[in-house]
């Protein structure tokens, strides 16, 4: 679920995305003329936001072998244009979302010189799941690990927003060798899985997910998610936020996740040994920032930063602020390491 202000038929990025007129023009022109991947839902043609269109053009599918499927899963992601020797940044997304969530922050991270990946979590996004695999927590973890093992191949800076934070914590504790540092954004890590939803009869669960992808519910979710956003700006961003819901396997995958019990990672938090940056929107109406303080206290090695005038998804509302915090976090730790090496 995403936000952009619009003028006429062309959506503008949020004010915190500072771009020159020349660069903005190039984004608009490129987004207007380049083709989209054929596997994306046709609704993509009706989305006006040039940043969303531009990132959508870069989505590709890579084969990922997993133990729970006979054939590799063609897994959707945004792959970096150039792979570097330095530690890569890997971006997850929140509950029932996709890599499109990063359309404003992704180009800023690339411009900052980072090898940046945006990966769709199994069961969401735009992967090919026609032969539906299991989409429970264990399968999501296994799929992400095999993706990392096949393509990233070295310790990463793992960024998880909202429920993506639970995915990141679960993954980090199970595969600590794969994660150098963590960034958790408005983290949903204290929920007890999907709760009573796990016990719903299948028919009721399917009715629920049908409602979940409806336009009115998504518009209302945008209202809760963002800080001080007018209704008139919401339609295009709502279409971006529900684009993955139009994939033919989405209903089955979402019901499968709900009935599996979901993520319950609160007991794992103290086991995270990696240096962690906690970012929180000061005006988050979804998850109280009191939980940010609790998370900061429970993580063994963490720093916390709040972003004012910002709701639940800072990387959409305040992408420049989020990228600045991530860059400072990474560079500060790198300088400390260089200093230690020099002293030795």
mmCIF file of C-alpha atoms in Angstrom:
data_model
loop_
_atom_site.group_PDB
_atom_site.id
_atom_site.type_symbol
_atom_site.label_atom_id
_atom_site.label_comp_id
_atom_site.label_asym_id
_atom_site.label_seq_id
_atom_site.Cartn_x
_atom_site.Cartn_y
_atom_site.Cartn_z
ATOM 1 C CA UNK A 1 0.000 0.000 0.000
ATOM 2 C CA UNK A 2 1.640 3.151 -1.178
ATOM 3 C CA UNK A 3 1.422 6.925 -1.342
ATOM 4 C CA UNK A 4 2.062 9.471 -4.033
ATOM 5 C CA UNK A 5 0.722 12.932 -4.651
ATOM 6 C CA UNK A 6 -0.695 13.453 -8.115
ATOM 7 C CA UNK A 7 -1.015 16.342 -10.497
ATOM 8 C CA UNK A 8 -3.235 15.642 -13.464
ATOM 9 C CA UNK A 9 -2.533 12.106 -14.608
ATOM 10 C CA UNK A 10 1.113 11.997 -13.523
ATOM 11 C CA UNK A 11 1.825 11.083 -9.909
ATOM 12 C CA UNK A 12 4.594 12.885 -8.092
ATOM 13 C CA UNK A 13 6.886 11.353 -5.488
ATOM 14 C CA UNK A 14 6.427 12.351 -1.857
ATOM 15 C CA UNK A 15 8.101 15.657 -0.910
ATOM 16 C CA UNK A 16 11.015 13.897 0.791
ATOM 17 C CA UNK A 17 12.190 12.447 -2.540
ATOM 18 C CA UNK A 18 14.407 15.229 -3.837
ATOM 19 C CA UNK A 19 14.969 14.932 -7.562
ATOM 20 C CA UNK A 20 16.130 17.409 -10.136
ATOM 21 C CA UNK A 21 13.775 18.468 -12.910
ATOM 22 C CA UNK A 22 16.046 16.703 -15.401
ATOM 23 C CA UNK A 23 16.016 13.418 -13.472
ATOM 24 C CA UNK A 24 12.261 13.626 -12.875
ATOM 25 C CA UNK A 25 11.742 14.147 -16.595
ATOM 26 C CA UNK A 26 13.916 11.127 -17.411
ATOM 27 C CA UNK A 27 11.963 8.937 -14.979
ATOM 28 C CA UNK A 28 8.653 10.013 -16.508
ATOM 29 C CA UNK A 29 9.847 9.456 -20.083
ATOM 30 C CA UNK A 30 11.381 6.056 -19.320
ATOM 31 C CA UNK A 31 8.315 4.932 -17.402
ATOM 32 C CA UNK A 32 6.071 5.934 -20.272
ATOM 33 C CA UNK A 33 7.853 4.021 -23.032
ATOM 34 C CA UNK A 34 9.541 0.888 -21.695
ATOM 35 C CA UNK A 35 7.615 -2.414 -21.596
ATOM 36 C CA UNK A 36 6.490 -4.159 -18.422
ATOM 37 C CA UNK A 37 7.298 -7.807 -17.682
ATOM 38 C CA UNK A 38 4.575 -9.959 -19.212
ATOM 39 C CA UNK A 39 3.818 -11.718 -15.913
ATOM 40 C CA UNK A 40 2.591 -8.542 -14.186
ATOM 41 C CA UNK A 41 -1.192 -8.037 -13.944
ATOM 42 C CA UNK A 42 -2.689 -5.780 -16.610
ATOM 43 C CA UNK A 43 -3.628 -3.236 -13.953
ATOM 44 C CA UNK A 44 -0.021 -2.035 -14.138
ATOM 45 C CA UNK A 45 -0.949 -0.164 -17.325
ATOM 46 C CA UNK A 46 -3.360 2.016 -15.338
ATOM 47 C CA UNK A 47 -0.819 3.066 -12.721
ATOM 48 C CA UNK A 48 0.464 6.592 -13.301
ATOM 49 C CA UNK A 49 3.238 6.944 -10.725
ATOM 50 C CA UNK A 50 6.467 6.983 -12.787
ATOM 51 C CA UNK A 51 8.528 5.611 -9.894
ATOM 52 C CA UNK A 52 6.169 2.655 -9.555
ATOM 53 C CA UNK A 53 6.174 2.076 -13.300
ATOM 54 C CA UNK A 54 9.949 2.368 -13.481
ATOM 55 C CA UNK A 55 10.548 -0.153 -10.702
ATOM 56 C CA UNK A 56 7.939 -2.512 -12.164
ATOM 57 C CA UNK A 57 9.921 -2.591 -15.409
ATOM 58 C CA UNK A 58 12.915 -3.917 -13.485
ATOM 59 C CA UNK A 59 11.094 -6.792 -11.798
ATOM 60 C CA UNK A 60 12.342 -10.144 -13.006
ATOM 61 C CA UNK A 61 12.008 -13.780 -12.052
ATOM 62 C CA UNK A 62 14.969 -15.907 -11.028
ATOM 63 C CA UNK A 63 14.854 -19.696 -10.512
ATOM 64 C CA UNK A 64 15.210 -20.718 -6.871
ATOM 65 C CA UNK A 65 15.515 -24.434 -6.020
ATOM 66 C CA UNK A 66 13.742 -25.443 -2.813
ATOM 67 C CA UNK A 67 13.272 -28.740 -1.037
ATOM 68 C CA UNK A 68 9.485 -28.489 -0.896
ATOM 69 C CA UNK A 69 8.978 -28.196 -4.659
ATOM 70 C CA UNK A 70 10.040 -30.516 -7.475
ATOM 71 C CA UNK A 71 10.815 -27.595 -9.760
ATOM 72 C CA UNK A 72 12.636 -24.345 -8.980
ATOM 73 C CA UNK A 73 10.338 -21.479 -8.065
ATOM 74 C CA UNK A 74 10.581 -18.590 -10.498
ATOM 75 C CA UNK A 75 10.956 -15.906 -7.865
ATOM 76 C CA UNK A 76 10.302 -12.219 -8.418
ATOM 77 C CA UNK A 77 12.740 -9.540 -7.367
ATOM 78 C CA UNK A 78 14.442 -6.342 -8.408
ATOM 79 C CA UNK A 79 18.035 -7.249 -9.120
ATOM 80 C CA UNK A 80 20.870 -4.701 -8.895
ATOM 81 C CA UNK A 81 22.241 -3.444 -12.179
ATOM 82 C CA UNK A 82 25.789 -3.977 -10.922
ATOM 83 C CA UNK A 83 26.945 -6.414 -8.240
ATOM 84 C CA UNK A 84 29.790 -5.153 -6.069
ATOM 85 C CA UNK A 85 32.249 -6.532 -3.544
ATOM 86 C CA UNK A 86 30.801 -4.479 -0.698
ATOM 87 C CA UNK A 87 28.040 -5.748 1.576
ATOM 88 C CA UNK A 88 24.724 -5.755 -0.319
ATOM 89 C CA UNK A 89 21.475 -4.324 0.995
ATOM 90 C CA UNK A 90 18.487 -6.662 0.718
ATOM 91 C CA UNK A 91 14.996 -5.204 1.046
ATOM 92 C CA UNK A 92 12.007 -7.220 2.202
ATOM 93 C CA UNK A 93 8.442 -5.908 2.254
ATOM 94 C CA UNK A 94 5.539 -5.957 4.683
ATOM 95 C CA UNK A 95 2.512 -8.221 5.010
ATOM 96 C CA UNK A 96 0.647 -8.903 1.782
ATOM 97 C CA UNK A 97 2.812 -6.570 -0.268
ATOM 98 C CA UNK A 98 5.577 -6.677 -2.867
ATOM 99 C CA UNK A 99 8.926 -5.218 -3.836
ATOM 100 C CA UNK A 100 6.980 -2.275 -5.316
ATOM 101 C CA UNK A 101 6.844 -0.993 -1.749
ATOM 102 C CA UNK A 102 10.405 0.260 -2.293
ATOM 103 C CA UNK A 103 9.812 2.272 -5.453
ATOM 104 C CA UNK A 104 10.930 5.590 -3.925
ATOM 105 C CA UNK A 105 13.744 4.377 -1.672
ATOM 106 C CA UNK A 106 15.282 1.802 -4.028
ATOM 107 C CA UNK A 107 16.675 4.320 -6.544
ATOM 108 C CA UNK A 108 18.018 6.448 -3.691
ATOM 109 C CA UNK A 109 19.917 3.472 -2.281
ATOM 110 C CA UNK A 110 21.346 2.703 -5.711
ATOM 111 C CA UNK A 111 22.380 6.317 -6.133
ATOM 112 C CA UNK A 112 24.141 6.067 -2.766
ATOM 113 C CA UNK A 113 26.348 3.379 -4.277
ATOM 114 C CA UNK A 114 24.878 0.247 -2.691
ATOM 115 C CA UNK A 115 24.249 -3.064 -4.376
ATOM 116 C CA UNK A 116 20.544 -3.281 -3.622
ATOM 117 C CA UNK A 117 18.114 -6.174 -3.964
ATOM 118 C CA UNK A 118 14.342 -6.016 -3.408
ATOM 119 C CA UNK A 119 12.920 -9.496 -2.924
ATOM 120 C CA UNK A 120 9.330 -10.709 -2.906
ATOM 121 C CA UNK A 121 8.595 -12.951 0.065
ATOM 122 C CA UNK A 122 7.199 -16.330 -0.977
ATOM 123 C CA UNK A 123 3.412 -16.155 -1.261
ATOM 124 C CA UNK A 124 3.311 -12.428 -2.024
ATOM 125 C CA UNK A 125 4.693 -10.319 -4.836
ATOM 126 C CA UNK A 126 4.912 -11.578 -8.408
ATOM 127 C CA UNK A 127 6.612 -14.983 -8.355
ATOM 128 C CA UNK A 128 5.279 -17.871 -10.437
ATOM 129 C CA UNK A 129 3.325 -19.989 -7.960
ATOM 130 C CA UNK A 130 0.903 -21.660 -10.351
ATOM 131 C CA UNK A 131 1.836 -25.025 -8.824
ATOM 132 C CA UNK A 132 1.244 -23.643 -5.375
ATOM 133 C CA UNK A 133 3.939 -24.589 -2.855
ATOM 134 C CA UNK A 134 3.478 -24.300 0.887
ATOM 135 C CA UNK A 135 3.587 -20.652 1.982
ATOM 136 C CA UNK A 136 3.990 -21.086 5.727
ATOM 137 C CA UNK A 137 6.824 -19.608 7.791
ATOM 138 C CA UNK A 138 9.190 -22.546 7.268
ATOM 139 C CA UNK A 139 8.681 -22.447 3.497
ATOM 140 C CA UNK A 140 9.152 -18.678 3.343
ATOM 141 C CA UNK A 141 12.391 -19.013 5.313
ATOM 142 C CA UNK A 142 13.678 -21.873 3.156
ATOM 143 C CA UNK A 143 12.841 -20.011 -0.044
ATOM 144 C CA UNK A 144 14.597 -16.836 1.098
ATOM 145 C CA UNK A 145 17.652 -18.786 2.214
ATOM 146 C CA UNK A 146 17.919 -20.570 -1.125
ATOM 147 C CA UNK A 147 17.528 -17.251 -2.932
ATOM 148 C CA UNK A 148 20.336 -15.807 -0.818
ATOM 149 C CA UNK A 149 22.501 -18.886 -1.349
ATOM 150 C CA UNK A 150 21.951 -18.862 -5.117
ATOM 151 C CA UNK A 151 22.379 -15.171 -5.893
ATOM 152 C CA UNK A 152 23.588 -13.000 -3.017
ATOM 153 C CA UNK A 153 26.095 -15.470 -1.581
ATOM 154 C CA UNK A 154 27.570 -13.294 1.177
ATOM 155 C CA UNK A 155 26.483 -11.608 4.409
ATOM 156 C CA UNK A 156 23.961 -8.844 3.779
ATOM 157 C CA UNK A 157 22.355 -5.856 5.407
ATOM 158 C CA UNK A 158 18.798 -7.117 5.738
ATOM 159 C CA UNK A 159 15.980 -4.558 5.839
ATOM 160 C CA UNK A 160 12.530 -5.589 7.033
ATOM 161 C CA UNK A 161 9.520 -3.257 7.362
ATOM 162 C CA UNK A 162 6.376 -4.107 9.340
ATOM 163 C CA UNK A 163 5.798 -7.890 9.094
ATOM 164 C CA UNK A 164 8.971 -8.017 7.019
ATOM 165 C CA UNK A 165 10.742 -7.358 10.324
ATOM 166 C CA UNK A 166 9.374 -10.643 11.660
ATOM 167 C CA UNK A 167 10.585 -12.354 8.491
ATOM 168 C CA UNK A 168 14.000 -10.746 8.992
ATOM 169 C CA UNK A 169 14.269 -11.718 12.671
ATOM 170 C CA UNK A 170 13.188 -15.297 11.966
ATOM 171 C CA UNK A 171 15.678 -15.567 9.105
ATOM 172 C CA UNK A 172 18.551 -13.966 11.013
ATOM 173 C CA UNK A 173 18.239 -16.272 14.009
ATOM 174 C CA UNK A 174 18.066 -19.350 11.784
ATOM 175 C CA UNK A 175 20.798 -18.271 9.342
ATOM 176 C CA UNK A 176 23.047 -15.835 11.239
ATOM 177 C CA UNK A 177 25.880 -16.356 8.767
ATOM 178 C CA UNK A 178 23.789 -14.714 6.048
ATOM 179 C CA UNK A 179 23.154 -11.431 7.874
ATOM 180 C CA UNK A 180 25.772 -8.847 8.765
ATOM 181 C CA UNK A 181 23.406 -6.144 10.056
ATOM 182 C CA UNK A 182 19.677 -5.636 10.455
ATOM 183 C CA UNK A 183 17.384 -2.697 9.786
ATOM 184 C CA UNK A 184 13.873 -3.024 11.227
ATOM 185 C CA UNK A 185 11.254 -0.455 10.192
ATOM 186 C CA UNK A 186 8.050 -0.049 12.253
ATOM 187 C CA UNK A 187 8.551 -3.659 13.184
ATOM 188 C CA UNK A 188 5.630 -6.033 13.643
ATOM 189 C CA UNK A 189 7.436 -8.538 15.850
ATOM 190 C CA UNK A 190 5.141 -8.888 18.859
ATOM 191 C CA UNK A 191 2.033 -10.275 17.183
ATOM 192 C CA UNK A 192 1.202 -13.867 18.092
ATOM 193 C CA UNK A 193 1.037 -15.126 14.544
ATOM 194 C CA UNK A 194 -2.270 -14.852 12.724
ATOM 195 C CA UNK A 195 -4.162 -15.599 15.941
ATOM 196 C CA UNK A 196 -7.744 -16.793 15.565
ATOM 197 C CA UNK A 197 -7.489 -16.475 11.792
ATOM 198 C CA UNK A 198 -5.562 -19.747 11.835
ATOM 199 C CA UNK A 199 -8.676 -21.593 13.014
ATOM 200 C CA UNK A 200 -11.114 -20.188 10.455
ATOM 201 C CA UNK A 201 -12.960 -22.649 8.206
ATOM 202 C CA UNK A 202 -11.532 -22.537 4.687
ATOM 203 C CA UNK A 203 -14.691 -20.990 3.212
ATOM 204 C CA UNK A 204 -14.590 -18.146 5.737
ATOM 205 C CA UNK A 205 -10.855 -17.665 5.184
ATOM 206 C CA UNK A 206 -11.360 -17.323 1.430
ATOM 207 C CA UNK A 207 -14.140 -14.806 1.997
ATOM 208 C CA UNK A 208 -11.757 -12.861 4.217
ATOM 209 C CA UNK A 209 -8.959 -12.704 1.662
ATOM 210 C CA UNK A 210 -11.449 -11.671 -1.017
ATOM 211 C CA UNK A 211 -12.295 -8.716 1.204
ATOM 212 C CA UNK A 212 -8.598 -8.099 1.860
ATOM 213 C CA UNK A 213 -7.920 -7.283 -1.783
ATOM 214 C CA UNK A 214 -11.010 -5.112 -2.229
ATOM 215 C CA UNK A 215 -10.490 -1.489 -3.173
ATOM 216 C CA UNK A 216 -12.497 -0.006 -0.249
ATOM 217 C CA UNK A 217 -10.533 -1.969 2.355
ATOM 218 C CA UNK A 218 -7.223 -1.048 0.753
ATOM 219 C CA UNK A 219 -8.200 2.620 0.695
ATOM 220 C CA UNK A 220 -9.100 2.446 4.371
ATOM 221 C CA UNK A 221 -5.804 0.711 5.122
ATOM 222 C CA UNK A 222 -4.002 3.573 3.379
ATOM 223 C CA UNK A 223 -5.856 6.011 5.611
ATOM 224 C CA UNK A 224 -4.584 4.199 8.714
ATOM 225 C CA UNK A 225 -1.104 3.577 7.373
ATOM 226 C CA UNK A 226 -0.040 7.052 6.320
ATOM 227 C CA UNK A 227 0.189 10.314 8.191
ATOM 228 C CA UNK A 228 -1.932 13.201 6.950
ATOM 229 C CA UNK A 229 -2.602 11.916 3.433
ATOM 230 C CA UNK A 230 -5.663 13.188 1.570
ATOM 231 C CA UNK A 231 -8.139 10.752 0.060
ATOM 232 C CA UNK A 232 -7.693 12.261 -3.394
ATOM 233 C CA UNK A 233 -4.092 11.019 -3.569
ATOM 234 C CA UNK A 234 -4.921 7.422 -2.680
ATOM 235 C CA UNK A 235 -6.382 5.695 -5.741
ATOM 236 C CA UNK A 236 -3.208 5.250 -7.790
ATOM 237 C CA UNK A 237 -1.186 4.173 -4.775
ATOM 238 C CA UNK A 238 -3.921 1.765 -3.720
ATOM 239 C CA UNK A 239 -3.739 0.145 -7.140
ATOM 240 C CA UNK A 240 0.006 -0.283 -6.681
ATOM 241 C CA UNK A 241 -0.538 -1.788 -3.246
ATOM 242 C CA UNK A 242 -3.047 -4.374 -4.467
ATOM 243 C CA UNK A 243 -1.375 -5.197 -7.777
ATOM 244 C CA UNK A 244 0.070 -8.487 -6.509
ATOM 245 C CA UNK A 245 -3.384 -9.521 -5.241
ATOM 246 C CA UNK A 246 -4.389 -10.017 -8.870
ATOM 247 C CA UNK A 247 -1.895 -12.845 -9.353
ATOM 248 C CA UNK A 248 -3.873 -16.067 -9.969
ATOM 249 C CA UNK A 249 -2.397 -17.879 -6.964
ATOM 250 C CA UNK A 250 -2.732 -15.043 -4.440
ATOM 251 C CA UNK A 251 -5.950 -16.186 -2.738
ATOM 252 C CA UNK A 252 -4.652 -19.712 -2.130
ATOM 253 C CA UNK A 253 -1.242 -18.525 -0.927
ATOM 254 C CA UNK A 254 -2.748 -15.995 1.474
ATOM 255 C CA UNK A 255 -5.219 -18.479 2.931
ATOM 256 C CA UNK A 256 -2.372 -20.965 3.287
ATOM 257 C CA UNK A 257 -0.320 -18.457 5.255
ATOM 258 C CA UNK A 258 -3.234 -17.399 7.462
ATOM 259 C CA UNK A 259 -4.211 -20.942 8.391
ATOM 260 C CA UNK A 260 -0.585 -21.949 9.024
ATOM 261 C CA UNK A 261 -0.400 -19.660 12.048
ATOM 262 C CA UNK A 262 1.969 -17.017 10.678
ATOM 263 C CA UNK A 263 4.984 -15.454 12.392
ATOM 264 C CA UNK A 264 5.511 -15.508 16.153
ATOM 265 C CA UNK A 265 9.044 -14.223 16.745
ATOM 266 C CA UNK A 266 8.909 -12.359 20.065
ATOM 267 C CA UNK A 267 10.919 -15.112 21.773
ATOM 268 C CA UNK A 268 13.630 -14.846 19.103
ATOM 269 C CA UNK A 269 14.378 -11.136 19.509
ATOM 270 C CA UNK A 270 16.983 -11.538 22.250
ATOM 271 C CA UNK A 271 18.777 -14.126 20.097
ATOM 272 C CA UNK A 272 19.577 -11.569 17.395
ATOM 273 C CA UNK A 273 23.285 -10.804 17.785
ATOM 274 C CA UNK A 274 23.716 -8.545 14.763
ATOM 275 C CA UNK A 275 23.951 -4.785 15.089
ATOM 276 C CA UNK A 276 20.448 -3.463 14.413
ATOM 277 C CA UNK A 277 18.988 -0.131 13.370
ATOM 278 C CA UNK A 278 15.369 0.425 14.420
ATOM 279 C CA UNK A 279 13.487 3.047 12.390
ATOM 280 C CA UNK A 280 10.014 4.144 13.446
ATOM 281 C CA UNK A 281 7.449 6.591 12.126
ATOM 282 C CA UNK A 282 6.581 8.861 15.028
ATOM 283 C CA UNK A 283 2.903 8.924 14.037
ATOM 284 C CA UNK A 284 2.435 5.208 13.367
ATOM 285 C CA UNK A 285 -1.231 4.324 13.979
ATOM 286 C CA UNK A 286 -0.752 0.635 13.210
ATOM 287 C CA UNK A 287 1.952 -0.257 15.749
ATOM 288 C CA UNK A 288 2.615 1.909 18.799
ATOM 289 C CA UNK A 289 6.067 3.456 19.038
ATOM 290 C CA UNK A 290 6.111 2.200 22.626
ATOM 291 C CA UNK A 291 6.887 -1.164 21.058
ATOM 292 C CA UNK A 292 9.859 0.452 19.334
ATOM 293 C CA UNK A 293 11.260 1.273 22.766
ATOM 294 C CA UNK A 294 10.553 -2.269 23.963
ATOM 295 C CA UNK A 295 12.282 -3.699 20.898
ATOM 296 C CA UNK A 296 15.275 -1.441 21.478
ATOM 297 C CA UNK A 297 15.537 -2.714 25.052
ATOM 298 C CA UNK A 298 15.268 -6.381 24.064
ATOM 299 C CA UNK A 299 17.701 -6.403 21.160
ATOM 300 C CA UNK A 300 21.254 -6.970 22.427
ATOM 301 C CA UNK A 301 22.888 -4.428 20.098
ATOM 302 C CA UNK A 302 20.552 -1.819 18.627
ATOM 303 C CA UNK A 303 20.106 1.879 17.970
ATOM 304 C CA UNK A 304 16.744 3.548 17.451
ATOM 305 C CA UNK A 305 15.733 6.508 15.296
ATOM 306 C CA UNK A 306 12.275 8.050 14.927
ATOM 307 C CA UNK A 307 11.042 9.991 11.903
ATOM 308 C CA UNK A 308 8.629 12.842 12.698
ATOM 309 C CA UNK A 309 5.392 13.468 10.795
ATOM 310 C CA UNK A 310 5.456 9.933 9.467
ATOM 311 C CA UNK A 311 3.186 6.913 9.695
ATOM 312 C CA UNK A 312 3.671 3.159 9.426
ATOM 313 C CA UNK A 313 5.674 2.942 6.192
ATOM 314 C CA UNK A 314 8.483 5.515 6.367
ATOM 315 C CA UNK A 315 10.223 4.239 3.236
ATOM 316 C CA UNK A 316 7.179 5.405 1.269
ATOM 317 C CA UNK A 317 6.342 8.589 3.154
ATOM 318 C CA UNK A 318 9.875 9.701 3.984
ATOM 319 C CA UNK A 319 12.175 7.690 1.704
ATOM 320 C CA UNK A 320 15.015 10.210 1.800
ATOM 321 C CA UNK A 321 15.015 10.139 5.602
ATOM 322 C CA UNK A 322 15.012 6.344 5.679
ATOM 323 C CA UNK A 323 17.824 6.056 3.150
ATOM 324 C CA UNK A 324 19.872 8.658 5.011
ATOM 325 C CA UNK A 325 19.508 6.696 8.255
ATOM 326 C CA UNK A 326 20.459 3.424 6.561
ATOM 327 C CA UNK A 327 23.477 4.961 4.828
ATOM 328 C CA UNK A 328 24.685 6.591 8.052
ATOM 329 C CA UNK A 329 24.203 3.323 9.949
ATOM 330 C CA UNK A 330 26.162 1.295 7.414
ATOM 331 C CA UNK A 331 28.942 3.831 6.949
ATOM 332 C CA UNK A 332 29.335 4.480 10.678
ATOM 333 C CA UNK A 333 29.811 0.789 11.365
ATOM 334 C CA UNK A 334 32.197 0.461 8.410
ATOM 335 C CA UNK A 335 34.314 3.342 9.735
ATOM 336 C CA UNK A 336 34.476 1.699 13.163
ATOM 337 C CA UNK A 337 35.702 -1.512 11.551
ATOM 338 C CA UNK A 338 38.306 0.339 9.476
ATOM 339 C CA UNK A 339 39.548 2.114 12.594
ATOM 340 C CA UNK A 340 39.905 -1.163 14.467
ATOM 341 C CA UNK A 341 41.796 -2.734 11.556
ATOM 342 C CA UNK A 342 44.109 0.291 11.344
ATOM 343 C CA UNK A 343 44.873 0.129 15.065
ATOM 344 C CA UNK A 344 45.688 -3.565 14.828
#
